[in-house]
Short mmCIF file of C-alpha atoms and ligand atoms in Angstrom, two decimals:
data_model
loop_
_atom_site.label_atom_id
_atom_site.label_comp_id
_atom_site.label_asym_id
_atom_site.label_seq_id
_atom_site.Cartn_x
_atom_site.Cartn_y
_atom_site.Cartn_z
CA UNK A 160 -80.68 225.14 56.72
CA UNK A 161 -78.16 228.09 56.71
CA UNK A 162 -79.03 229.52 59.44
CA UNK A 163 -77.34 231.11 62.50
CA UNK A 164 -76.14 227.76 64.82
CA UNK A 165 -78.51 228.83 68.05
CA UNK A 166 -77.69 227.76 71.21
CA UNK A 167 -81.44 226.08 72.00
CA UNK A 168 -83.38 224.94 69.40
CA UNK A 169 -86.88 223.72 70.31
CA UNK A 170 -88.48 222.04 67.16
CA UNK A 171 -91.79 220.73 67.05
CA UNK A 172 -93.18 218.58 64.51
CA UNK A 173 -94.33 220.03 61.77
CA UNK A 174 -96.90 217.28 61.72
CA UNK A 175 -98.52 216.70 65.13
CA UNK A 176 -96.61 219.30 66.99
CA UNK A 177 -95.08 217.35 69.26
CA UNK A 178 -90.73 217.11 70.39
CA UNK A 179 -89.99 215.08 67.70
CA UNK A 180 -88.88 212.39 69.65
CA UNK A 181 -92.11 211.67 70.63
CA UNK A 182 -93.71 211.52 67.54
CA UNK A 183 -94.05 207.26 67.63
CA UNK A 184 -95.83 207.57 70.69
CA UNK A 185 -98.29 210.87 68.88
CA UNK A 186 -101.55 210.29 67.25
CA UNK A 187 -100.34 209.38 63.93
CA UNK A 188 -96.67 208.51 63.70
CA UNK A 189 -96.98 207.47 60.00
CA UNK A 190 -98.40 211.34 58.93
CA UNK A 191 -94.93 212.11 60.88
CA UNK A 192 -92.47 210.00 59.11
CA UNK A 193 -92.04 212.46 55.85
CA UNK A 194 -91.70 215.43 58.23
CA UNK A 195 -89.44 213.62 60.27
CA UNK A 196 -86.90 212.43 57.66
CA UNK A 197 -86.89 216.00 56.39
CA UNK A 198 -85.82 217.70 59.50
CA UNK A 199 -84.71 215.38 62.33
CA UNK A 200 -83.13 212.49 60.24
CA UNK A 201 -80.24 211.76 62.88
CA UNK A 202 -83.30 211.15 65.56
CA UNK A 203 -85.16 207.89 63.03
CA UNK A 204 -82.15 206.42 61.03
CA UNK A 205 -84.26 203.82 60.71
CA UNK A 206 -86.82 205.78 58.95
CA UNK A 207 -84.02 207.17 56.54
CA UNK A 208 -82.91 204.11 55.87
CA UNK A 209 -87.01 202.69 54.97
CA UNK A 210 -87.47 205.13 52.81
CA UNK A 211 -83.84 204.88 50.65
CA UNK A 212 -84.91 200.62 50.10
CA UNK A 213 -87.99 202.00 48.83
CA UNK A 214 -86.55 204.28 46.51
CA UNK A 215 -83.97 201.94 45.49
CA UNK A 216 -86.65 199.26 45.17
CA UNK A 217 -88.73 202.14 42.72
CA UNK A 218 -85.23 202.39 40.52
CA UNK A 219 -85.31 198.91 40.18
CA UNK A 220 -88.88 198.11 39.12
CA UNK A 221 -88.41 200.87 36.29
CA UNK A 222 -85.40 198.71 35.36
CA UNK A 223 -87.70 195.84 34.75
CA UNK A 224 -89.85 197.68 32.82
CA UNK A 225 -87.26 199.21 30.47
CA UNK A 226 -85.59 196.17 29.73
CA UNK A 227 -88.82 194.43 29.31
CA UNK A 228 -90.15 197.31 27.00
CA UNK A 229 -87.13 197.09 24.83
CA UNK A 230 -87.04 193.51 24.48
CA UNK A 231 -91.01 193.54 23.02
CA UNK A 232 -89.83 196.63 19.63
CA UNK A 233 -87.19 194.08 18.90
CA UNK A 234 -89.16 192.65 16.81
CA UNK A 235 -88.86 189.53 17.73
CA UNK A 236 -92.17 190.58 20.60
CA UNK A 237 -93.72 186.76 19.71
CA UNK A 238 -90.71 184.43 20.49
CA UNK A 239 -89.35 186.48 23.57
CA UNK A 240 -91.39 185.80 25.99
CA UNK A 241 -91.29 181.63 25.65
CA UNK A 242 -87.35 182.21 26.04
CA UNK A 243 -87.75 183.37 29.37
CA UNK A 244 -90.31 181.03 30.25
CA UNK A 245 -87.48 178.26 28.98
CA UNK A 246 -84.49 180.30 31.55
CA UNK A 247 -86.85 180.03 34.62
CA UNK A 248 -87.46 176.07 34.76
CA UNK A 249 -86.53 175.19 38.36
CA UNK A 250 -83.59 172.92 38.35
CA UNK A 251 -82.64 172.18 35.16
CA UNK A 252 -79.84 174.27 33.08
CA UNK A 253 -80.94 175.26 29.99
CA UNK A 254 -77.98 176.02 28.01
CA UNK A 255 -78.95 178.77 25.20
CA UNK A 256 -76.51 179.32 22.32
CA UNK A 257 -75.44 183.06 23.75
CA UNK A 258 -74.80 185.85 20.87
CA UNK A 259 -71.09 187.05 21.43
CA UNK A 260 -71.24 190.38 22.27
CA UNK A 261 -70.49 192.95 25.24
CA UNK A 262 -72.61 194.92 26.53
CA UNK A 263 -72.30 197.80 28.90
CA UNK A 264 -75.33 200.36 30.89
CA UNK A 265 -74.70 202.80 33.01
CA UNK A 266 -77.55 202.58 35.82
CA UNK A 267 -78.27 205.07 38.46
CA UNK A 268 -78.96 203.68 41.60
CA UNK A 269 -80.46 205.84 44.39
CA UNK A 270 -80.58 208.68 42.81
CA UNK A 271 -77.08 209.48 42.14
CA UNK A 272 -74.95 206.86 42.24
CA UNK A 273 -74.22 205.46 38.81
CA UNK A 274 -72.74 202.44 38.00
CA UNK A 275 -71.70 201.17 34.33
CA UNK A 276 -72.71 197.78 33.99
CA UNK A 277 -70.32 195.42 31.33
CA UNK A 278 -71.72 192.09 30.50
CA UNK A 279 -70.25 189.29 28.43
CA UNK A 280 -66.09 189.79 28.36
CA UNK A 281 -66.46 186.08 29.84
CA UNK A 282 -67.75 184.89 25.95
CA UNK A 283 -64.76 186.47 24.50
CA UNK A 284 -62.35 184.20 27.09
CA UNK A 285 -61.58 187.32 29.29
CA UNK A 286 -61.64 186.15 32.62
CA UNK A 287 -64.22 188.60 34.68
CA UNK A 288 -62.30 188.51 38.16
CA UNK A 289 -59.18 189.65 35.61
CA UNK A 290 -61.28 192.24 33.82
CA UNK A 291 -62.93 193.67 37.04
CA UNK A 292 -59.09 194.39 38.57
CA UNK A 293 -57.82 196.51 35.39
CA UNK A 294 -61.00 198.38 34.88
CA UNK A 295 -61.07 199.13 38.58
CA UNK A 296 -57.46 200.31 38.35
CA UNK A 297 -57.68 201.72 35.23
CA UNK A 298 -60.50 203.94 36.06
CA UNK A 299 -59.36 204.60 39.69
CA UNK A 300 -62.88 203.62 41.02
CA UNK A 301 -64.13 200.40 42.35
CA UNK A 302 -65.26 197.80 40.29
CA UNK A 303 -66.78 194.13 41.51
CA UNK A 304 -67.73 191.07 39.96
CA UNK A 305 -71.41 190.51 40.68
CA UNK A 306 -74.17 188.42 39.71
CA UNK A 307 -76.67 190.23 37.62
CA UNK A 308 -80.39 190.11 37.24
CA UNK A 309 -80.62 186.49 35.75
CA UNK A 310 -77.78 185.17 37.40
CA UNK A 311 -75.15 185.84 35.31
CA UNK A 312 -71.92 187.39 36.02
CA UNK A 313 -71.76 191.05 34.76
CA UNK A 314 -68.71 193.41 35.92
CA UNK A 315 -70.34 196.46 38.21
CA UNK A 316 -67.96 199.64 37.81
CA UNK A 317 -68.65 202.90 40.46
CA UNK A 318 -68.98 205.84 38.56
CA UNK A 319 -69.91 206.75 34.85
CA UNK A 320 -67.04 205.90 32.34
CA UNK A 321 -69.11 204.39 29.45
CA UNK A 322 -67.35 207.02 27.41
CA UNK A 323 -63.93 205.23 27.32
CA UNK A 324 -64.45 201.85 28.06
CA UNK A 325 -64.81 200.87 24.50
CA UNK A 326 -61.45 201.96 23.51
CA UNK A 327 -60.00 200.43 27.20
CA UNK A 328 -61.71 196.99 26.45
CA UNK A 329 -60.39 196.46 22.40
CA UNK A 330 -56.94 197.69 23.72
CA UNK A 331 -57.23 195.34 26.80
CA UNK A 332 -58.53 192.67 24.91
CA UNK A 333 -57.56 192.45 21.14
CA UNK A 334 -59.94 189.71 20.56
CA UNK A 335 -63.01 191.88 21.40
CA UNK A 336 -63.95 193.42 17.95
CA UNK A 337 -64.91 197.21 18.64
CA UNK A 338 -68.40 195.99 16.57
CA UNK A 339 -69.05 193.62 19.05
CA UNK A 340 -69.54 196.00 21.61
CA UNK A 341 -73.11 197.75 22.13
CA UNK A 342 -74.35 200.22 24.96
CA UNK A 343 -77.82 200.32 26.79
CA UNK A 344 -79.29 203.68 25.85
CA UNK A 345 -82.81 204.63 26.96
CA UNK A 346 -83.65 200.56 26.88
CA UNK A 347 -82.15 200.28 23.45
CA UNK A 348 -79.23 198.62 22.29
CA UNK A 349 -76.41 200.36 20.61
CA UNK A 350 -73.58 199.51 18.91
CA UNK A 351 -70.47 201.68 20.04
CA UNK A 352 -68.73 201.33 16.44
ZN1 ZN B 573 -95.05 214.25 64.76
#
């Protein structure tokens, strides 16, 4: 990668030795592809860009399987699972009594970007669109209102700041105790207090 820029560089795939460029006409562009998003990525964006959905869509099946992990050494493994049978009838809201509480994850999505996640501000009247403005601000970073895994609105912040958004939100917001507050940590919940 750091080598001397040379004036004419014929490369060959390292796979079926042909230009690059003509590796989707070769005799097995698929044995190509890894070869060819390591050293020629300009030439098959569209490779690049395959194989960074697939990674993302990895990051987000572990997701699934943390949170579903966690939920099961809760203790309450017997009555979870007929609550989210309940939240996925077609049609009809189902309006659960909601525990007030915030809670905020930091999730790394492809690989390095990280995003800290803050659900529930809305149950303590904060208005979301509100909250996402001063934590974008205050943070200097972008921050968006989005709609989260089950449809909910959640606040999406660029960037790890889970270490002082606590003390941000209870000074923000006075009526958010500091104990109602918990962080997602290795699928468990914390509190921050
Ligand atoms: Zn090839």
């Amino acid at each position: 990668m750091a080598e001397k820029p040379q004036p004419v560089r014929v490369l060959y795939c390292g796979t079926c030795s042909l230009p690059p460029e003509y590796c989707e006409f070769g005799p097995d562009f698929e044995k190509c592809k890894p070869w060819l998003i390591q050293n020629v990525p300009d030439l098959y964006p569209d490779l690049v860009k395959e194989a960074n959905e697939k990674e993302a869509g990895k990051a987000a099946n572990q997701l699934k399987n943390t949170s579903i992990s966690s939920g099961s050494d809760d203790g309450a493994a017997s009555s979870a699972p007929k609550q989210e049978a309940v939240k996925r009838l077609p049609g009809g809201k189902v309006k659960k009594k909601e525990k007030q509480e915030v809670v905020i994850e930091k999730v790394i999505r492809n690989k390095r970007k990280c995003i800290t996640t803050v659900k529930g501000l809305e149950l303590f009247g904060v208005k979301l669109s509100d909250a996402s403005k001063k934590l974008g601000k205050k943070f200097a970073t972008g921050a968006s209102v989005v709609k989260g895994p089950t449809e909910k609105e959640q606040i999406d912040v660029q960037g790890d700041i889970s270490y002082d958004i606590v003390e941000f939100i209870t000074e923000t917001w006075p009526d958010v105790p500091e104990t109602s507050i918990f962080f997602i940590e290795d699928g468990r919940k914390v509190p921050a207090a």
